[in-house]
PDB file of C-alpha atoms and ligand atoms in Angstrom:
ATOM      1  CA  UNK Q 374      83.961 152.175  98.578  1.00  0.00           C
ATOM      2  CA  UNK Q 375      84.886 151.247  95.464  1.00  0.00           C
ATOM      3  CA  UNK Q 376      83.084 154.062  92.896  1.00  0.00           C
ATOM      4  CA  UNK Q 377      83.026 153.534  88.614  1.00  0.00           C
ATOM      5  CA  UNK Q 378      81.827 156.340  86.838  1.00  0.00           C
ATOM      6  CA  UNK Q 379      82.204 154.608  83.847  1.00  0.00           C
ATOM      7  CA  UNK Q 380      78.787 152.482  85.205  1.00  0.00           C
ATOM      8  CA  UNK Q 381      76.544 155.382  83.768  1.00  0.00           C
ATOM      9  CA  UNK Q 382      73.625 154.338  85.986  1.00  0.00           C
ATOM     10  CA  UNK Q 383      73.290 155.448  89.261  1.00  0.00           C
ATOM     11  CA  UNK Q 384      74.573 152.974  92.222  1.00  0.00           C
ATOM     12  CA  UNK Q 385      72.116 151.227  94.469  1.00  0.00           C
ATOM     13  CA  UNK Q 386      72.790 150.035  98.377  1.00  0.00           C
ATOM     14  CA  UNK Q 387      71.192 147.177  98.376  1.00  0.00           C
ATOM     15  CA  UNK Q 388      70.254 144.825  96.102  1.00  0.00           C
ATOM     16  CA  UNK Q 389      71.513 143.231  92.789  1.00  0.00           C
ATOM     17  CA  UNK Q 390      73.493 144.312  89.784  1.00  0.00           C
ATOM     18  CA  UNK Q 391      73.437 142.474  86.171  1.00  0.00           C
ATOM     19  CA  UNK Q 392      76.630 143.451  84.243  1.00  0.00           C
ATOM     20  CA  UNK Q 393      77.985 142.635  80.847  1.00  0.00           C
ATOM     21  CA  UNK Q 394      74.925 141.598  78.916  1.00  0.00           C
ATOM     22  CA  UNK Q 395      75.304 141.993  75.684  1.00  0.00           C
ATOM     23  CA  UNK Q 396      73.228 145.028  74.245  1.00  0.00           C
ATOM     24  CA  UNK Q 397      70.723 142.862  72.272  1.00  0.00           C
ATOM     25  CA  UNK Q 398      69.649 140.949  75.278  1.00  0.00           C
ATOM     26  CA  UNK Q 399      68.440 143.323  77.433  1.00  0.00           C
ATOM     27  CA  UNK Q 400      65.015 142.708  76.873  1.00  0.00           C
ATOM     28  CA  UNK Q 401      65.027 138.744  76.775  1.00  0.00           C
ATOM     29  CA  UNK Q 402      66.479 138.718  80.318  1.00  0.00           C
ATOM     30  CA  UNK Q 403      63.723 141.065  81.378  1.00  0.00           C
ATOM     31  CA  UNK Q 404      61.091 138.200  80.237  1.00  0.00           C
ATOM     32  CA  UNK Q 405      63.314 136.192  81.558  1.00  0.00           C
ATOM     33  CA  UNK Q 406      63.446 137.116  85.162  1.00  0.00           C
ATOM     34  CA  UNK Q 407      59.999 138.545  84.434  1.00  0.00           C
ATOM     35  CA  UNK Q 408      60.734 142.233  85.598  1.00  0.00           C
ATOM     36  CA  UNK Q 409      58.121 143.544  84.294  1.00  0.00           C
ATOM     37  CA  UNK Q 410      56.216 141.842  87.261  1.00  0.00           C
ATOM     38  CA  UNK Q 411      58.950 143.643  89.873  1.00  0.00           C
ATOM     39  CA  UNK Q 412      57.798 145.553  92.843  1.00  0.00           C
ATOM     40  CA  UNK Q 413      61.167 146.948  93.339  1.00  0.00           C
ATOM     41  CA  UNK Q 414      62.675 150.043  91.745  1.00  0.00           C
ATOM     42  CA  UNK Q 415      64.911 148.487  88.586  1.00  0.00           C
ATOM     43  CA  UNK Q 416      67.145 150.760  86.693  1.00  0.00           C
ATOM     44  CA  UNK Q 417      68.999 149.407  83.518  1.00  0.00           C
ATOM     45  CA  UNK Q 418      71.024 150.934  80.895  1.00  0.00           C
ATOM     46  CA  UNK Q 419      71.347 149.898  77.082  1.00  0.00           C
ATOM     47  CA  UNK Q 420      73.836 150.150  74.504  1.00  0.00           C
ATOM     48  CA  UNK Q 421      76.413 151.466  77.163  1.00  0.00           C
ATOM     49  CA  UNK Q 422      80.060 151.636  75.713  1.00  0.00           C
ATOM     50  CA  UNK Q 423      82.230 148.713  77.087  1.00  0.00           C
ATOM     51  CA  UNK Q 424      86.116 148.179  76.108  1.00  0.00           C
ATOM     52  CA  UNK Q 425      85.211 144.459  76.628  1.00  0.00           C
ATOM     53  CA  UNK Q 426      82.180 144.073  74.524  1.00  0.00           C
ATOM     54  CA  UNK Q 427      81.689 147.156  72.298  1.00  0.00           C
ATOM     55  CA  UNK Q 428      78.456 147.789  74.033  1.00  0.00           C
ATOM     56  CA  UNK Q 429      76.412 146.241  76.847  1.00  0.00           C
ATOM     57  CA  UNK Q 430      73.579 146.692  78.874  1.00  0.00           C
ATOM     58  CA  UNK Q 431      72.932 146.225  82.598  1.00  0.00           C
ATOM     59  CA  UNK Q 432      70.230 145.970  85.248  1.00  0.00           C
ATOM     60  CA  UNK Q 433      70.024 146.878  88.810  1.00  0.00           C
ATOM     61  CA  UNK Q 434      67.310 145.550  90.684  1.00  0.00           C
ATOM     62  CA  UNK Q 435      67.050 148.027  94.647  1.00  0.00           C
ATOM     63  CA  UNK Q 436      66.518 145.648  97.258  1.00  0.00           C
ATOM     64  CA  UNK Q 437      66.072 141.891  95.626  1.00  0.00           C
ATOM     65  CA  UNK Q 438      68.891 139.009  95.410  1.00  0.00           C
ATOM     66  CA  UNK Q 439      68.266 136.710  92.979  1.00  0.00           C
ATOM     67  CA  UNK Q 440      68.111 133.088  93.387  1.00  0.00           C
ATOM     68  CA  UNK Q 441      71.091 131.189  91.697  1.00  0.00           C
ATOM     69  CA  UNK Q 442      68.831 128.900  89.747  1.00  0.00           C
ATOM     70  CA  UNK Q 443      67.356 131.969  88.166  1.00  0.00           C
ATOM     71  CA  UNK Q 444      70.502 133.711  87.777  1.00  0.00           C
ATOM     72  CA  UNK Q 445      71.894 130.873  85.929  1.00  0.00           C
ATOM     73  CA  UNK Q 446      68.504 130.842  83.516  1.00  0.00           C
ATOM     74  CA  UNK Q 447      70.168 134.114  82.213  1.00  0.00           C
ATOM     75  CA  UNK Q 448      73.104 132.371  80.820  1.00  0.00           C
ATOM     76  CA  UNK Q 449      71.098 131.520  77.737  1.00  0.00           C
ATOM     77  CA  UNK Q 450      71.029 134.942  76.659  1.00  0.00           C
ATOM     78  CA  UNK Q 451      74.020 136.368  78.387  1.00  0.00           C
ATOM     79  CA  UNK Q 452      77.110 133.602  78.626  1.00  0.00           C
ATOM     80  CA  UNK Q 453      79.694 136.089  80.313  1.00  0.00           C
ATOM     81  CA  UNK Q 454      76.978 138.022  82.684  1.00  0.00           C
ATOM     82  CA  UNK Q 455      78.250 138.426  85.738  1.00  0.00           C
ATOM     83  CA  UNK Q 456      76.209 139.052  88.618  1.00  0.00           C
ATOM     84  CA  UNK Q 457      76.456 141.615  91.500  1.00  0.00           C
ATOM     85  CA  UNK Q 458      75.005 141.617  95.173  1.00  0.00           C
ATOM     86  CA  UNK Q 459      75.454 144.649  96.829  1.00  0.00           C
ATOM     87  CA  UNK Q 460      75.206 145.375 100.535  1.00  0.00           C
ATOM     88  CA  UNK Q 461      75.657 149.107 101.690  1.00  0.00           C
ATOM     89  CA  UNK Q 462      77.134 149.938  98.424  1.00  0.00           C
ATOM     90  CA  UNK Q 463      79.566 147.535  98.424  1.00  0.00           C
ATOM     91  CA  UNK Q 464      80.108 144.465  95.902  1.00  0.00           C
ATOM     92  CA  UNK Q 465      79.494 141.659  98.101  1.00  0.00           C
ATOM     93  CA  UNK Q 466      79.670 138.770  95.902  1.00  0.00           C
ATOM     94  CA  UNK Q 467      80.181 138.655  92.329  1.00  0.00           C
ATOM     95  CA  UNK Q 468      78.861 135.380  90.016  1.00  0.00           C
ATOM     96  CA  UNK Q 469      79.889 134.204  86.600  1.00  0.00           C
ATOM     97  CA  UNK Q 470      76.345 132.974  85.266  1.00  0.00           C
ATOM     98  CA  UNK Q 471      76.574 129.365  84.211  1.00  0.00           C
ATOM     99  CA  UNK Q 472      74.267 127.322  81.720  1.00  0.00           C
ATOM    100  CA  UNK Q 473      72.105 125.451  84.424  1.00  0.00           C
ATOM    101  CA  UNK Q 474      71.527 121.535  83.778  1.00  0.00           C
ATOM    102  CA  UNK Q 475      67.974 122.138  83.809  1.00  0.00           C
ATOM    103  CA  UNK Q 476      65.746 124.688  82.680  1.00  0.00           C
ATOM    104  CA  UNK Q 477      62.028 124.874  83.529  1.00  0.00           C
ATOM    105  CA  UNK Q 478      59.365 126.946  82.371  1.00  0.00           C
ATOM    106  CA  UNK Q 479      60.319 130.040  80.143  1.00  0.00           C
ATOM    107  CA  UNK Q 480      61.899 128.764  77.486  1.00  0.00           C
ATOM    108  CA  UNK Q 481      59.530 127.515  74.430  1.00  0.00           C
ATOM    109  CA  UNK Q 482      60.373 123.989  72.261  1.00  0.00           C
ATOM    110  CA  UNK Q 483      61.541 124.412  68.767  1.00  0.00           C
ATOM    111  CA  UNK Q 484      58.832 121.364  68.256  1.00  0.00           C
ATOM    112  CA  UNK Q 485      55.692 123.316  67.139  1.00  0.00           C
ATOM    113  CA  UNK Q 486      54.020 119.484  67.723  1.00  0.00           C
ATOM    114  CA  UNK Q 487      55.295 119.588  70.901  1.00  0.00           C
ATOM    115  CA  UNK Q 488      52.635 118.983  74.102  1.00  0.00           C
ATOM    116  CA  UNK Q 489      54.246 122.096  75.213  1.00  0.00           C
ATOM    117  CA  UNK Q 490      53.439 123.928  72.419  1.00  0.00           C
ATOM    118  CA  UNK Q 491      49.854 122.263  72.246  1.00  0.00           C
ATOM    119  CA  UNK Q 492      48.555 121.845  75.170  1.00  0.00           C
ATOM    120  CA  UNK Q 493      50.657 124.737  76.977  1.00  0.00           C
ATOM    121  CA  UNK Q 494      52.017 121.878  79.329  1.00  0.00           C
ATOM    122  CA  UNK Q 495      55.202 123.540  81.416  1.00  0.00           C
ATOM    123  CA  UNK Q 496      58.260 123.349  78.809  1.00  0.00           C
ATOM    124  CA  UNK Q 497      61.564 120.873  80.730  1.00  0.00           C
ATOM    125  CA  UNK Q 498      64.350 120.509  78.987  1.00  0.00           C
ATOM    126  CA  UNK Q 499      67.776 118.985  79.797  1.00  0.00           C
ATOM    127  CA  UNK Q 500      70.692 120.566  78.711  1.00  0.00           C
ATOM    128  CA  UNK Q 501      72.628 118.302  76.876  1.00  0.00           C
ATOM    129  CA  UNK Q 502      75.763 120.281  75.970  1.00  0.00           C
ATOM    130  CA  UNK Q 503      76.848 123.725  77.126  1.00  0.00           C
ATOM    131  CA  UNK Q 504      79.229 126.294  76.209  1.00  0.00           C
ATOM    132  CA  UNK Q 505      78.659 128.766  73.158  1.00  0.00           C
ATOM    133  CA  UNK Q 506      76.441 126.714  71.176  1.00  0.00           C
ATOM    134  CA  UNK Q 507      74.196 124.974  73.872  1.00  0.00           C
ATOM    135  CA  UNK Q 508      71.182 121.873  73.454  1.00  0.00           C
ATOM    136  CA  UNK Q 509      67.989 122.185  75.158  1.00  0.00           C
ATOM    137  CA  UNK Q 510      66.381 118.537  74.899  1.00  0.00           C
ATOM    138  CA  UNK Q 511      62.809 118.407  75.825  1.00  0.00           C
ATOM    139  CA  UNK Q 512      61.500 116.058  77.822  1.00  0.00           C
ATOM    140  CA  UNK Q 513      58.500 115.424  76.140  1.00  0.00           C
ATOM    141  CA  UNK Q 514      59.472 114.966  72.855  1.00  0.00           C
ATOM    142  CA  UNK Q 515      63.428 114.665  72.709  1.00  0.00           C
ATOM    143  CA  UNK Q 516      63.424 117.755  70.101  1.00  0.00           C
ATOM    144  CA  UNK Q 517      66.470 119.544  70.569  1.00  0.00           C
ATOM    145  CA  UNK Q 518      66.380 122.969  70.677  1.00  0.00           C
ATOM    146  CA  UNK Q 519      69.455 124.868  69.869  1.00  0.00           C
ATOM    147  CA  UNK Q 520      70.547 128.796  70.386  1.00  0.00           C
ATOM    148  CA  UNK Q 521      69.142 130.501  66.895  1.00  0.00           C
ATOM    149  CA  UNK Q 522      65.611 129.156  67.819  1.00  0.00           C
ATOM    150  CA  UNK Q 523      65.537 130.303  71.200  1.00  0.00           C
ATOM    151  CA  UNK Q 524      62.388 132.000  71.985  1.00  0.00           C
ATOM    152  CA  UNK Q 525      60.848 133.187  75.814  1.00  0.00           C
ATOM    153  CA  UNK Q 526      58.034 132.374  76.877  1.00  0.00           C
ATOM    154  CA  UNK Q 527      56.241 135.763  78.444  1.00  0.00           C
TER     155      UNK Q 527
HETATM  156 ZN1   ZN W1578      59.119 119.448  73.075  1.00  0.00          ZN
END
């Protein structure tokens, strides 16, 4: 068993563990996965000191594996996340979260005319390039919306 006291937050047998997130998006991925609606026990750390990233935050979720389509929703907010499963306190699998080519539902249109926006229609968007700088292009109105004006729908 492979043990890292560096981690800071206490291990968990089963379940699923969200690493390298950068410090300031703790709190969009937990709209984002909508935690705050979790039945199981979540533990998470902020600001934690990380030679790779200065500092980082991470969140273990007891019991749940995530989906990979809602995994890779994180990627908006966290390019170089990478995500845990543990089994019996081991690392089981471990996934580099990827920009999906869709993305449904939580994230809003930078088109304040949008029907979205209006008539609270569920946002769709394509993603139209990926990377650092990614393009959301809704599919009601073609608006693009880019990084800076990302916002999460709660
Ligand atoms: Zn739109």
């Amino acid at each position: 068993m492979k043990h890292d006291k560096k981690l800071e937050v206490t291990a968990i047998e089963n379940g699923t563990v969200i690493d390298h997130i950068p410090a300031g998006s703790l709190f969009k991925i937990i709209d984002i996965l909508r935690l705050d609606r979790e039945t199981h026990r979540i533990t998470f750390g902020n600001n934690l000191e990380s030679k790779r990233m200065g500092s980082k935050a991470i969140i273990k979720i007891n019991d749940r594996f995530c989906r990979h389509e809602e995994i890779n929703r994180i990627a908006l907010v966290a390019p170089h996340a990478v995500v845990n499963s543990i089994e019996n306190y081991e690392v089981r699998s471990k996934q580099q979260v990827e920009v999906p080519d869709h993305i449904e539902g939580f994230a809003r249109c930078a088109n304040p005319k949008c029907v979205t926006n209006i008539e609270g229609v569920e946002t769709a968007f394509a993603v139209v390039k990926k990377g650092d700088g990614y393009a959301l292009r809704c599919k009601y109105c073609e608006k693009v919306t880019y990084p800076e004006q990302l916002e999460i729908i709660k």
